[in-house]
Amino acid sequence: MKLSGKTALVTGAGSRMGRAIAKLFAEEGARVVAVDMNGDSVEAVASEIKASGREAVGVAGNVTKQEDILVNNAGIMDKQEAGGVIINNASVGGLFGTRGGASYVASKHALIGLTKNIAATYGTFNKIRANAIAPGGLNTTPRRAS
Ligand SMILES: NC(=O)c1ccc[n+]([C@@H]2O[C@H](COP(=O)([O-])OP(=O)(O)OC[C@H]3O[C@@H](n4cnc5c(N)ncnc54)[C@H](O)[C@@H]3O)[C@@H](O)[C@H]2O)c1
């Protein structure tokens, strides 16, 4: 229960890595807000988590749509207790580059740069930790039960 008492907002949580992350975080005790543009799949993930006795809310939302808005509203003065963790899912394509997917590779490089900037700017002073993970190609096909 490493994440007991914490709340995690996971985007792309309707399938594959996002689904696995949402479920693992819930197993570790986090309350999970699962967001995906596929409302049915993210509802299913939230239901699976709740069926296992953990807390989750499924929210339909498209992170690229101007109509869908993420409001980072909570603000704190410099001397107040702060904290929080940002985990950006980058890719080895963002570290070394890969063939094809020029905008994908460029955006993953940018995401790693943004993560470093957030960590450097807010890490010490506001205690907001920012990290990126950089997976290689994963087989995210669910295993069949034998
Ligand atoms: N799968 C891999 O091999 C691999 C390797 C390196 C990095 N990554 C990175 O990991 C992350 C997850 O990849 P994945 O392959 O598990 O899943 P994915 O990229 O196929 O997407 C998973 C979920 O995201 C949702 N989604 C897609 N666009 C969305 C949007 N605009 N708004 C809200 N939800 C949206 C989809 O409905 C789906 O349920 C991505 O950032 C990807 O670049 C994946």
PDB file of C-alpha atoms and ligand atoms in Angstrom:
ATOM      1  CA  MET A   1       0.000   0.000   0.000  1.00  0.00           C
ATOM      2  CA  LYS A   2       2.687   2.455  -1.071  1.00  0.00           C
ATOM      3  CA  LEU A   3       0.126   4.993  -2.310  1.00  0.00           C
ATOM      4  CA  SER A   4      -2.261   4.954   0.615  1.00  0.00           C
ATOM      5  CA  GLY A   5      -3.942   8.345   1.132  1.00  0.00           C
ATOM      6  CA  LYS A   6      -2.919   9.614  -2.297  1.00  0.00           C
ATOM      7  CA  THR A   7      -5.061  10.560  -5.277  1.00  0.00           C
ATOM      8  CA  ALA A   8      -3.878   9.839  -8.826  1.00  0.00           C
ATOM      9  CA  LEU A   9      -5.280  11.253 -12.055  1.00  0.00           C
ATOM     10  CA  VAL A  10      -4.381   8.923 -14.926  1.00  0.00           C
ATOM     11  CA  THR A  11      -5.087   9.919 -18.544  1.00  0.00           C
ATOM     12  CA  GLY A  12      -5.500   7.340 -21.299  1.00  0.00           C
ATOM     13  CA  ALA A  13      -6.664   4.999 -18.549  1.00  0.00           C
ATOM     14  CA  GLY A  14      -9.181   3.115 -20.676  1.00  0.00           C
ATOM     15  CA  SER A  15      -6.733   0.545 -22.030  1.00  0.00           C
ATOM     16  CA  ARG A  16      -3.182  -0.739 -22.272  1.00  0.00           C
ATOM     17  CA  MET A  17      -0.566   1.018 -20.091  1.00  0.00           C
ATOM     18  CA  GLY A  18      -2.967   3.609 -18.665  1.00  0.00           C
ATOM     19  CA  ARG A  19      -5.370   0.881 -17.560  1.00  0.00           C
ATOM     20  CA  ALA A  20      -2.523  -1.099 -15.978  1.00  0.00           C
ATOM     21  CA  ILE A  21      -1.230   2.018 -14.204  1.00  0.00           C
ATOM     22  CA  ALA A  22      -4.710   2.932 -12.891  1.00  0.00           C
ATOM     23  CA  LYS A  23      -5.261  -0.587 -11.560  1.00  0.00           C
ATOM     24  CA  LEU A  24      -1.793  -0.870  -9.999  1.00  0.00           C
ATOM     25  CA  PHE A  25      -2.082   2.538  -8.324  1.00  0.00           C
ATOM     26  CA  ALA A  26      -5.488   1.537  -6.922  1.00  0.00           C
ATOM     27  CA  GLU A  27      -4.057  -1.769  -5.654  1.00  0.00           C
ATOM     28  CA  GLU A  28      -1.355   0.272  -3.922  1.00  0.00           C
ATOM     29  CA  GLY A  29      -4.044   2.300  -2.118  1.00  0.00           C
ATOM     30  CA  ALA A  30      -4.472   5.402  -4.302  1.00  0.00           C
ATOM     31  CA  ARG A  31      -7.859   6.894  -5.109  1.00  0.00           C
ATOM     32  CA  VAL A  32      -7.854   6.920  -8.912  1.00  0.00           C
ATOM     33  CA  VAL A  33      -9.453   9.411 -11.279  1.00  0.00           C
ATOM     34  CA  ALA A  34      -9.311   7.553 -14.610  1.00  0.00           C
ATOM     35  CA  VAL A  35      -9.686   9.702 -17.740  1.00  0.00           C
ATOM     36  CA  ASP A  36     -10.029   8.476 -21.322  1.00  0.00           C
ATOM     37  CA  MET A  37     -11.678   9.686 -24.507  1.00  0.00           C
ATOM     38  CA  ASN A  38     -13.413   6.323 -24.644  1.00  0.00           C
ATOM     39  CA  GLY A  39     -16.078   6.723 -21.959  1.00  0.00           C
ATOM     40  CA  ASP A  40     -17.180   3.082 -22.012  1.00  0.00           C
ATOM     41  CA  SER A  41     -13.703   1.651 -21.529  1.00  0.00           C
ATOM     42  CA  VAL A  42     -12.768   4.051 -18.752  1.00  0.00           C
ATOM     43  CA  GLU A  43     -16.062   3.295 -16.972  1.00  0.00           C
ATOM     44  CA  ALA A  44     -15.194  -0.401 -17.245  1.00  0.00           C
ATOM     45  CA  VAL A  45     -11.761   0.215 -15.710  1.00  0.00           C
ATOM     46  CA  ALA A  46     -13.266   2.239 -12.850  1.00  0.00           C
ATOM     47  CA  SER A  47     -15.818  -0.551 -12.256  1.00  0.00           C
ATOM     48  CA  GLU A  48     -13.054  -3.200 -12.156  1.00  0.00           C
ATOM     49  CA  ILE A  49     -11.180  -1.148  -9.577  1.00  0.00           C
ATOM     50  CA  LYS A  50     -14.296  -0.596  -7.461  1.00  0.00           C
ATOM     51  CA  ALA A  51     -15.175  -4.309  -7.690  1.00  0.00           C
ATOM     52  CA  SER A  52     -11.800  -5.039  -6.079  1.00  0.00           C
ATOM     53  CA  GLY A  53     -12.742  -2.809  -3.148  1.00  0.00           C
ATOM     54  CA  ARG A  54     -10.667   0.220  -4.153  1.00  0.00           C
ATOM     55  CA  GLU A  55     -11.736   3.767  -5.021  1.00  0.00           C
ATOM     56  CA  ALA A  56     -11.999   5.037  -8.606  1.00  0.00           C
ATOM     57  CA  VAL A  57     -13.964   7.436 -10.765  1.00  0.00           C
ATOM     58  CA  GLY A  58     -14.115   7.099 -14.556  1.00  0.00           C
ATOM     59  CA  VAL A  59     -14.266  10.339 -16.539  1.00  0.00           C
ATOM     60  CA  ALA A  60     -14.723  10.648 -20.322  1.00  0.00           C
ATOM     61  CA  GLY A  61     -12.381  13.331 -21.648  1.00  0.00           C
ATOM     62  CA  ASN A  62     -10.163  13.975 -24.658  1.00  0.00           C
ATOM     63  CA  VAL A  63      -6.875  15.672 -23.712  1.00  0.00           C
ATOM     64  CA  THR A  64      -6.548  17.148 -27.225  1.00  0.00           C
ATOM     65  CA  LYS A  65     -10.043  18.664 -27.431  1.00  0.00           C
ATOM     66  CA  GLN A  66     -10.412  22.367 -26.761  1.00  0.00           C
ATOM     67  CA  GLU A  67     -13.866  21.683 -25.309  1.00  0.00           C
ATOM     68  CA  ASP A  68     -12.337  19.515 -22.571  1.00  0.00           C
ATOM     69  CA  ILE A  69     -10.545  21.604 -20.019  1.00  0.00           C
ATOM     70  CA  LEU A  70      -8.160  20.615 -17.256  1.00  0.00           C
ATOM     71  CA  VAL A  71      -8.173  23.309 -14.604  1.00  0.00           C
ATOM     72  CA  ASN A  72      -5.053  23.271 -12.464  1.00  0.00           C
ATOM     73  CA  ASN A  73      -6.806  25.429  -9.932  1.00  0.00           C
ATOM     74  CA  ALA A  74      -5.295  24.661  -6.566  1.00  0.00           C
ATOM     75  CA  GLY A  75      -2.733  27.315  -5.709  1.00  0.00           C
ATOM     76  CA  ILE A  76      -0.491  27.731  -2.725  1.00  0.00           C
ATOM     77  CA  MET A  77       1.610  30.519  -1.389  1.00  0.00           C
ATOM     78  CA  ASP A  78       5.384  30.003  -1.382  1.00  0.00           C
ATOM     79  CA  LYS A  79       5.766  29.174   2.310  1.00  0.00           C
ATOM     80  CA  GLN A  80       2.818  26.778   2.551  1.00  0.00           C
ATOM     81  CA  GLU A  81       3.343  23.043   2.643  1.00  0.00           C
ATOM     82  CA  ALA A  82       3.352  21.878  -0.938  1.00  0.00           C
ATOM     83  CA  GLY A  83       4.004  18.618  -2.679  1.00  0.00           C
ATOM     84  CA  GLY A  84       2.755  16.409  -5.427  1.00  0.00           C
ATOM     85  CA  VAL A  85       4.056  14.157  -8.137  1.00  0.00           C
ATOM     86  CA  ILE A  86       3.866  14.435 -11.919  1.00  0.00           C
ATOM     87  CA  ILE A  87       4.688  11.326 -13.940  1.00  0.00           C
ATOM     88  CA  ASN A  88       4.889  11.848 -17.702  1.00  0.00           C
ATOM     89  CA  ASN A  89       4.806   8.806 -19.923  1.00  0.00           C
ATOM     90  CA  ALA A  90       7.442   9.577 -22.556  1.00  0.00           C
ATOM     91  CA  SER A  91       9.197   6.920 -24.649  1.00  0.00           C
ATOM     92  CA  VAL A  92      12.663   5.764 -25.645  1.00  0.00           C
ATOM     93  CA  GLY A  93      11.756   7.624 -28.850  1.00  0.00           C
ATOM     94  CA  GLY A  94      12.037  10.792 -26.760  1.00  0.00           C
ATOM     95  CA  LEU A  95      15.544   9.870 -25.587  1.00  0.00           C
ATOM     96  CA  PHE A  96      17.168   8.451 -28.704  1.00  0.00           C
ATOM     97  CA  GLY A  97      14.747   9.043 -31.551  1.00  0.00           C
ATOM     98  CA  THR A  98      13.263   6.314 -33.704  1.00  0.00           C
ATOM     99  CA  ARG A  99      12.283   5.892 -37.321  1.00  0.00           C
ATOM    100  CA  GLY A 100       8.883   7.200 -38.373  1.00  0.00           C
ATOM    101  CA  GLY A 101       6.384   9.162 -36.291  1.00  0.00           C
ATOM    102  CA  ALA A 102       8.219  12.481 -36.569  1.00  0.00           C
ATOM    103  CA  SER A 103       5.696  14.429 -34.503  1.00  0.00           C
ATOM    104  CA  TYR A 104       5.499  11.598 -31.958  1.00  0.00           C
ATOM    105  CA  VAL A 105       9.288  11.579 -31.492  1.00  0.00           C
ATOM    106  CA  ALA A 106       9.464  15.384 -31.398  1.00  0.00           C
ATOM    107  CA  SER A 107       6.651  15.565 -28.825  1.00  0.00           C
ATOM    108  CA  LYS A 108       8.328  12.920 -26.622  1.00  0.00           C
ATOM    109  CA  HIS A 109      11.629  14.869 -26.693  1.00  0.00           C
ATOM    110  CA  ALA A 110       9.630  17.962 -25.752  1.00  0.00           C
ATOM    111  CA  LEU A 111       7.872  16.085 -22.942  1.00  0.00           C
ATOM    112  CA  ILE A 112      11.213  15.013 -21.449  1.00  0.00           C
ATOM    113  CA  GLY A 113      12.448  18.608 -21.659  1.00  0.00           C
ATOM    114  CA  LEU A 114       9.272  19.896 -20.044  1.00  0.00           C
ATOM    115  CA  THR A 115       9.600  17.312 -17.260  1.00  0.00           C
ATOM    116  CA  LYS A 116      13.185  18.398 -16.555  1.00  0.00           C
ATOM    117  CA  ASN A 117      12.090  22.015 -16.513  1.00  0.00           C
ATOM    118  CA  ILE A 118       9.268  21.349 -14.031  1.00  0.00           C
ATOM    119  CA  ALA A 119      11.601  19.282 -11.832  1.00  0.00           C
ATOM    120  CA  ALA A 120      14.292  21.964 -11.869  1.00  0.00           C
ATOM    121  CA  THR A 121      11.867  24.821 -11.297  1.00  0.00           C
ATOM    122  CA  TYR A 122       9.549  23.334  -8.671  1.00  0.00           C
ATOM    123  CA  GLY A 123      11.431  20.330  -7.253  1.00  0.00           C
ATOM    124  CA  THR A 124      13.299  21.909  -4.385  1.00  0.00           C
ATOM    125  CA  PHE A 125      11.231  24.916  -3.591  1.00  0.00           C
ATOM    126  CA  ASN A 126       7.674  23.683  -3.999  1.00  0.00           C
ATOM    127  CA  LYS A 127       8.480  20.005  -3.516  1.00  0.00           C
ATOM    128  CA  ILE A 128       6.679  18.983  -6.693  1.00  0.00           C
ATOM    129  CA  ARG A 129       8.480  15.973  -8.101  1.00  0.00           C
ATOM    130  CA  ALA A 130       8.336  15.566 -11.866  1.00  0.00           C
ATOM    131  CA  ASN A 131       9.595  12.416 -13.544  1.00  0.00           C
ATOM    132  CA  ALA A 132       9.268  10.906 -16.982  1.00  0.00           C
ATOM    133  CA  ILE A 133       9.288   7.224 -17.772  1.00  0.00           C
ATOM    134  CA  ALA A 134      10.595   6.106 -21.145  1.00  0.00           C
ATOM    135  CA  PRO A 135       9.257   2.695 -22.128  1.00  0.00           C
ATOM    136  CA  GLY A 136      10.429   0.813 -25.169  1.00  0.00           C
ATOM    137  CA  GLY A 137       7.947  -1.063 -27.336  1.00  0.00           C
ATOM    138  CA  LEU A 138       5.632  -3.046 -25.062  1.00  0.00           C
ATOM    139  CA  ASN A 139       3.310  -5.890 -25.777  1.00  0.00           C
ATOM    140  CA  THR A 140       0.188  -4.492 -24.121  1.00  0.00           C
ATOM    141  CA  THR A 141      -2.131  -7.194 -25.486  1.00  0.00           C
ATOM    142  CA  PRO A 142      -3.991  -8.685 -22.527  1.00  0.00           C
ATOM    143  CA  ARG A 143      -2.981 -12.289 -21.811  1.00  0.00           C
ATOM    144  CA  ARG A 144      -5.689 -14.885 -22.287  1.00  0.00           C
ATOM    145  CA  ALA A 145      -6.641 -16.820 -19.203  1.00  0.00           C
ATOM    146  CA  SER A 146      -5.426 -20.414 -19.624  1.00  0.00           C
TER     147      SER A 146
HETATM  148  N1  LIG B   1       2.839   0.796 -25.887  1.00  0.00           N
HETATM  149  C1  LIG B   1       4.134   1.040 -26.086  1.00  0.00           C
HETATM  150  O1  LIG B   1       4.888   0.166 -26.600  1.00  0.00           O
HETATM  151  C2  LIG B   1       4.738   2.352 -25.672  1.00  0.00           C
HETATM  152  C3  LIG B   1       6.132   2.553 -25.776  1.00  0.00           C
HETATM  153  C4  LIG B   1       6.672   3.766 -25.378  1.00  0.00           C
HETATM  154  C5  LIG B   1       5.859   4.772 -24.900  1.00  0.00           C
HETATM  155  N2  LIG B   1       4.502   4.568 -24.819  1.00  0.00           N
HETATM  156  C6  LIG B   1       3.688   5.678 -24.320  1.00  0.00           C
HETATM  157  O2  LIG B   1       2.882   5.202 -23.268  1.00  0.00           O
HETATM  158  C7  LIG B   1       1.634   5.882 -23.258  1.00  0.00           C
HETATM  159  C8  LIG B   1       0.502   4.866 -23.301  1.00  0.00           C
HETATM  160  O3  LIG B   1       0.642   4.089 -24.469  1.00  0.00           O
HETATM  161  P1  LIG B   1      -0.254   2.785 -24.736  1.00  0.00           P
HETATM  162  O4  LIG B   1       0.373   2.126 -25.926  1.00  0.00           O
HETATM  163  O5  LIG B   1      -0.411   2.009 -23.482  1.00  0.00           O
HETATM  164  O6  LIG B   1      -1.665   3.298 -25.048  1.00  0.00           O
HETATM  165  P2  LIG B   1      -2.302   4.126 -26.282  1.00  0.00           P
HETATM  166  O7  LIG B   1      -1.379   5.211 -26.694  1.00  0.00           O
HETATM  167  O8  LIG B   1      -2.696   3.150 -27.326  1.00  0.00           O
HETATM  168  O9  LIG B   1      -3.602   4.754 -25.660  1.00  0.00           O
HETATM  169  C9  LIG B   1      -4.221   4.204 -24.504  1.00  0.00           C
HETATM  170  C10 LIG B   1      -5.507   4.928 -24.166  1.00  0.00           C
HETATM  171  O10 LIG B   1      -5.423   6.327 -24.379  1.00  0.00           O
HETATM  172  C11 LIG B   1      -6.684   6.799 -24.846  1.00  0.00           C
HETATM  173  N3  LIG B   1      -6.488   8.051 -25.553  1.00  0.00           N
HETATM  174  C12 LIG B   1      -5.865   8.211 -26.757  1.00  0.00           C
HETATM  175  N4  LIG B   1      -5.896   9.515 -27.093  1.00  0.00           N
HETATM  176  C13 LIG B   1      -6.536  10.159 -26.098  1.00  0.00           C
HETATM  177  C14 LIG B   1      -6.898  11.514 -25.887  1.00  0.00           C
HETATM  178  N5  LIG B   1      -6.617  12.426 -26.794  1.00  0.00           N
HETATM  179  N6  LIG B   1      -7.549  11.864 -24.743  1.00  0.00           N
HETATM  180  C15 LIG B   1      -7.853  10.929 -23.829  1.00  0.00           C
HETATM  181  N7  LIG B   1      -7.570   9.625 -23.987  1.00  0.00           N
HETATM  182  C16 LIG B   1      -6.911   9.244 -25.113  1.00  0.00           C
HETATM  183  C17 LIG B   1      -7.202   5.668 -25.724  1.00  0.00           C
HETATM  184  O11 LIG B   1      -8.624   5.685 -25.828  1.00  0.00           O
HETATM  185  C18 LIG B   1      -6.699   4.421 -25.016  1.00  0.00           C
HETATM  186  O12 LIG B   1      -7.666   3.898 -24.111  1.00  0.00           O
HETATM  187  C19 LIG B   1       1.646   6.828 -24.483  1.00  0.00           C
HETATM  188  O13 LIG B   1       2.029   8.118 -24.071  1.00  0.00           O
HETATM  189  C20 LIG B   1       2.720   6.195 -25.379  1.00  0.00           C
HETATM  190  O14 LIG B   1       3.314   7.158 -26.224  1.00  0.00           O
HETATM  191  C21 LIG B   1       3.931   3.394 -25.199  1.00  0.00           C
END
